[in-house]
Structures are given as C-alpha cells and as structure tokens.
Amino acid sequence: MFRDEAKIYVKAGDGGSGAVSFCHEKWNPRGGPDGGHGGKGGDIIIRASSNCNTLLHIARKFHYVAQSGASGRGQNCKGRAGKNLLIRVPPGTIIRDENQNLLLDLKKVGDEVIIAHGGKGGRGNRSFARSTLLTPRFAE
C-alpha cells in the first residue's frame, strides 16, 4: 500500500517547573533558597530518510507529542530535559501548515527541520533571591 499524503498534529514537550526549596543544613544555619530550574521540553524534528518511501507509517498515527521536561528539585538540581521526537519521512516531502502554506521542502536525504520547539524550563527560587528579597517563596 502506498500513501503520499498525511495529516498529523504535533505538540512539543512542555518545560518543567522550577522548584521552591530552602537549604536546611546543620552547619549552615542561614541557608537560603536553593530551588533548581526546570528542564527543557523536547522538540519535534522531521528528517528525510532513505529508509522511507511512503508516508503510510505516519498516516496511521495522527498525534505526535514530545516528552516534557522534568521539574527542578532542591539543592540546585536542574530538571532533566525531555527527549526530542524524530519523525522520518521520504525525500521530496513537502511540509505545509494547517492553512496549506508551504513551510519547507525536504528534497534530499538528511534534510531536517524542527517543526515545534520545546518549552523553556521555569526558574527555581534561587534565581529570584536579591538583597531586598532574601527568601523568595515562589518559582516559575
């Protein structure tokens, strides 16, 4: 079976949220904030590959969602970034948006485009600490 046209929906991964945490250590009585940043969400990448000759494998699955980033944690631990989602298409594939506007033509093997960029991770409460705000109790 041959398929030369497919309509798909893509969603990049969300960025992780920042953490609200405070340092509580015996030898550091005035610890302060130590919340880590959230991780970046995964991107959706479309790449022309010589292993594909039809869009049948794409047409069977309509929704493509990349992995979201993990939340930050205490002790300035940054959240893990989400994995990128790679969609392989045959060379010569034309990519259009929902209004049928031409976005890109993947003419040769190895051409690739990032269709949806992943979200940026939120900042932890340590990045909001200032001389006037020593203990921020919020994060992005």
Short mmCIF file of C-alpha atoms in Angstrom, two decimals:
data_model
loop_
_atom_site.label_atom_id
_atom_site.label_comp_id
_atom_site.label_asym_id
_atom_site.label_seq_id
_atom_site.Cartn_x
_atom_site.Cartn_y
_atom_site.Cartn_z
CA MET A 1 0.00 0.00 0.00
CA PHE A 2 1.29 3.43 -0.91
CA ARG A 3 0.41 6.70 0.81
CA ASP A 4 1.64 10.06 -0.46
CA GLU A 5 -0.32 12.43 1.80
CA ALA A 6 -0.75 12.53 5.59
CA LYS A 7 -2.24 14.99 8.05
CA ILE A 8 -0.68 14.96 11.53
CA TYR A 9 -0.84 17.03 14.70
CA VAL A 10 2.35 17.78 16.62
CA LYS A 11 2.97 19.13 20.12
CA ALA A 12 6.38 19.88 21.56
CA GLY A 13 7.16 19.00 25.16
CA ASP A 14 6.37 21.44 27.94
CA GLY A 15 9.17 22.88 30.02
CA GLY A 16 9.49 21.67 33.60
CA SER A 17 8.57 23.89 36.50
CA GLY A 18 11.13 25.43 38.83
CA ALA A 19 11.39 24.30 42.44
CA VAL A 20 10.82 26.15 45.70
CA SER A 21 13.29 24.79 48.23
CA PHE A 22 15.39 26.08 51.11
CA CYS A 23 18.73 24.87 52.42
CA HIS A 24 18.39 23.19 55.84
CA GLU A 25 21.83 22.06 56.95
CA LYS A 26 23.28 21.85 60.41
CA TRP A 27 26.49 23.73 59.57
CA ASN A 28 24.69 26.41 57.54
CA PRO A 29 22.04 27.96 59.82
CA ARG A 30 21.12 30.79 57.39
CA GLY A 31 20.94 28.60 54.31
CA GLY A 32 18.68 30.46 51.92
CA PRO A 33 16.89 29.37 48.74
CA ASP A 34 18.27 26.50 46.66
CA GLY A 35 15.48 25.55 44.21
CA GLY A 36 16.63 24.24 40.83
CA HIS A 37 15.45 25.17 37.34
CA GLY A 38 13.04 23.04 35.30
CA GLY A 39 14.21 21.06 32.27
CA LYS A 40 13.61 21.99 28.62
CA GLY A 41 10.81 20.25 26.72
CA GLY A 42 11.55 18.03 23.73
CA ASP A 43 11.43 19.27 20.12
CA ILE A 44 9.63 17.68 17.17
CA ILE A 45 12.09 17.08 14.31
CA ILE A 46 11.18 15.89 10.81
CA ARG A 47 14.07 14.36 8.83
CA ALA A 48 14.26 12.99 5.28
CA SER A 49 15.49 9.41 5.38
CA SER A 50 16.43 6.91 2.68
CA ASN A 51 14.75 4.10 4.67
CA CYS A 52 11.27 5.51 3.94
CA ASN A 53 9.50 5.52 0.59
CA THR A 54 5.92 6.25 1.68
CA LEU A 55 4.03 8.17 4.37
CA LEU A 56 1.98 5.13 5.43
CA HIS A 57 3.71 4.75 8.81
CA ILE A 58 2.96 8.42 9.61
CA ALA A 59 -0.66 8.36 8.46
CA ARG A 60 -1.56 5.57 10.90
CA LYS A 61 -0.65 7.70 13.90
CA PHE A 62 -2.19 11.19 13.97
CA HIS A 63 -0.84 12.78 17.14
CA TYR A 64 2.86 13.19 17.86
CA VAL A 65 3.81 14.54 21.31
CA ALA A 66 7.39 15.06 22.50
CA GLN A 67 8.43 14.38 26.09
CA SER A 68 8.06 17.17 28.64
CA GLY A 69 10.91 18.40 30.80
CA ALA A 70 11.16 17.34 34.45
CA SER A 71 10.64 19.72 37.35
CA GLY A 72 13.59 21.14 39.25
CA ARG A 73 14.43 19.93 42.76
CA GLY A 74 16.16 21.16 45.88
CA GLN A 75 19.94 21.60 46.27
CA ASN A 76 20.05 23.45 42.92
CA CYS A 77 19.24 20.26 40.98
CA LYS A 78 18.08 21.09 37.48
CA GLY A 79 15.27 19.01 35.94
CA ARG A 80 16.01 16.60 33.13
CA ALA A 81 15.35 17.79 29.56
CA GLY A 82 12.68 15.98 27.53
CA LYS A 83 13.70 13.76 24.63
CA ASN A 84 13.30 15.04 21.09
CA LEU A 85 10.84 13.21 18.86
CA LEU A 86 12.18 12.31 15.41
CA ILE A 87 9.76 11.68 12.54
CA ARG A 88 11.31 10.11 9.43
CA VAL A 89 9.85 10.91 6.01
CA PRO A 90 10.92 10.08 2.45
CA PRO A 91 13.00 12.59 0.48
CA GLY A 92 10.88 15.01 -1.53
CA THR A 93 8.32 15.52 1.23
CA ILE A 94 6.61 18.90 1.29
CA ILE A 95 5.55 20.23 4.69
CA ARG A 96 2.57 22.58 4.96
CA ASP A 97 0.81 24.19 7.92
CA GLU A 98 -2.93 24.00 8.68
CA ASN A 99 -3.65 26.84 6.20
CA GLN A 100 -1.87 24.96 3.38
CA ASN A 101 1.03 27.45 3.38
CA LEU A 102 4.32 25.92 2.27
CA LEU A 103 6.78 25.66 5.17
CA LEU A 104 9.58 23.52 3.77
CA ASP A 105 10.55 21.02 1.10
CA LEU A 106 12.82 18.20 2.28
CA LYS A 107 14.49 17.46 -1.06
CA LYS A 108 17.45 15.25 -0.21
CA VAL A 109 18.38 12.66 2.39
CA GLY A 110 19.50 14.22 5.66
CA ASP A 111 17.46 17.43 5.37
CA GLU A 112 15.69 18.15 8.62
CA VAL A 113 13.58 20.82 10.26
CA ILE A 114 12.39 21.48 13.78
CA ILE A 115 8.63 21.79 13.42
CA ALA A 116 7.84 22.53 17.08
CA HIS A 117 10.31 23.84 19.67
CA GLY A 118 10.09 22.53 23.22
CA GLY A 119 9.20 24.79 26.12
CA LYS A 120 11.80 26.53 28.19
CA GLY A 121 12.08 25.30 31.76
CA GLY A 122 10.97 27.53 34.63
CA ARG A 123 13.38 29.17 37.06
CA GLY A 124 13.81 27.99 40.62
CA ASN A 125 13.50 30.25 43.65
CA ARG A 126 17.29 30.72 43.92
CA SER A 127 17.28 32.88 40.78
CA PHE A 128 14.79 35.28 42.39
CA ALA A 129 16.87 35.92 45.53
CA ARG A 130 18.03 39.55 45.86
CA SER A 131 19.31 41.74 48.65
CA THR A 132 15.79 43.03 49.23
CA LEU A 133 14.10 39.62 48.83
CA LEU A 134 16.19 37.07 50.71
CA THR A 135 13.65 34.23 50.87
CA PRO A 136 11.51 34.05 47.71
CA ARG A 137 8.69 31.54 48.20
CA PHE A 138 7.79 31.27 44.51
CA ALA A 139 9.21 29.86 41.29
CA GLU A 140 8.24 29.84 37.60
#
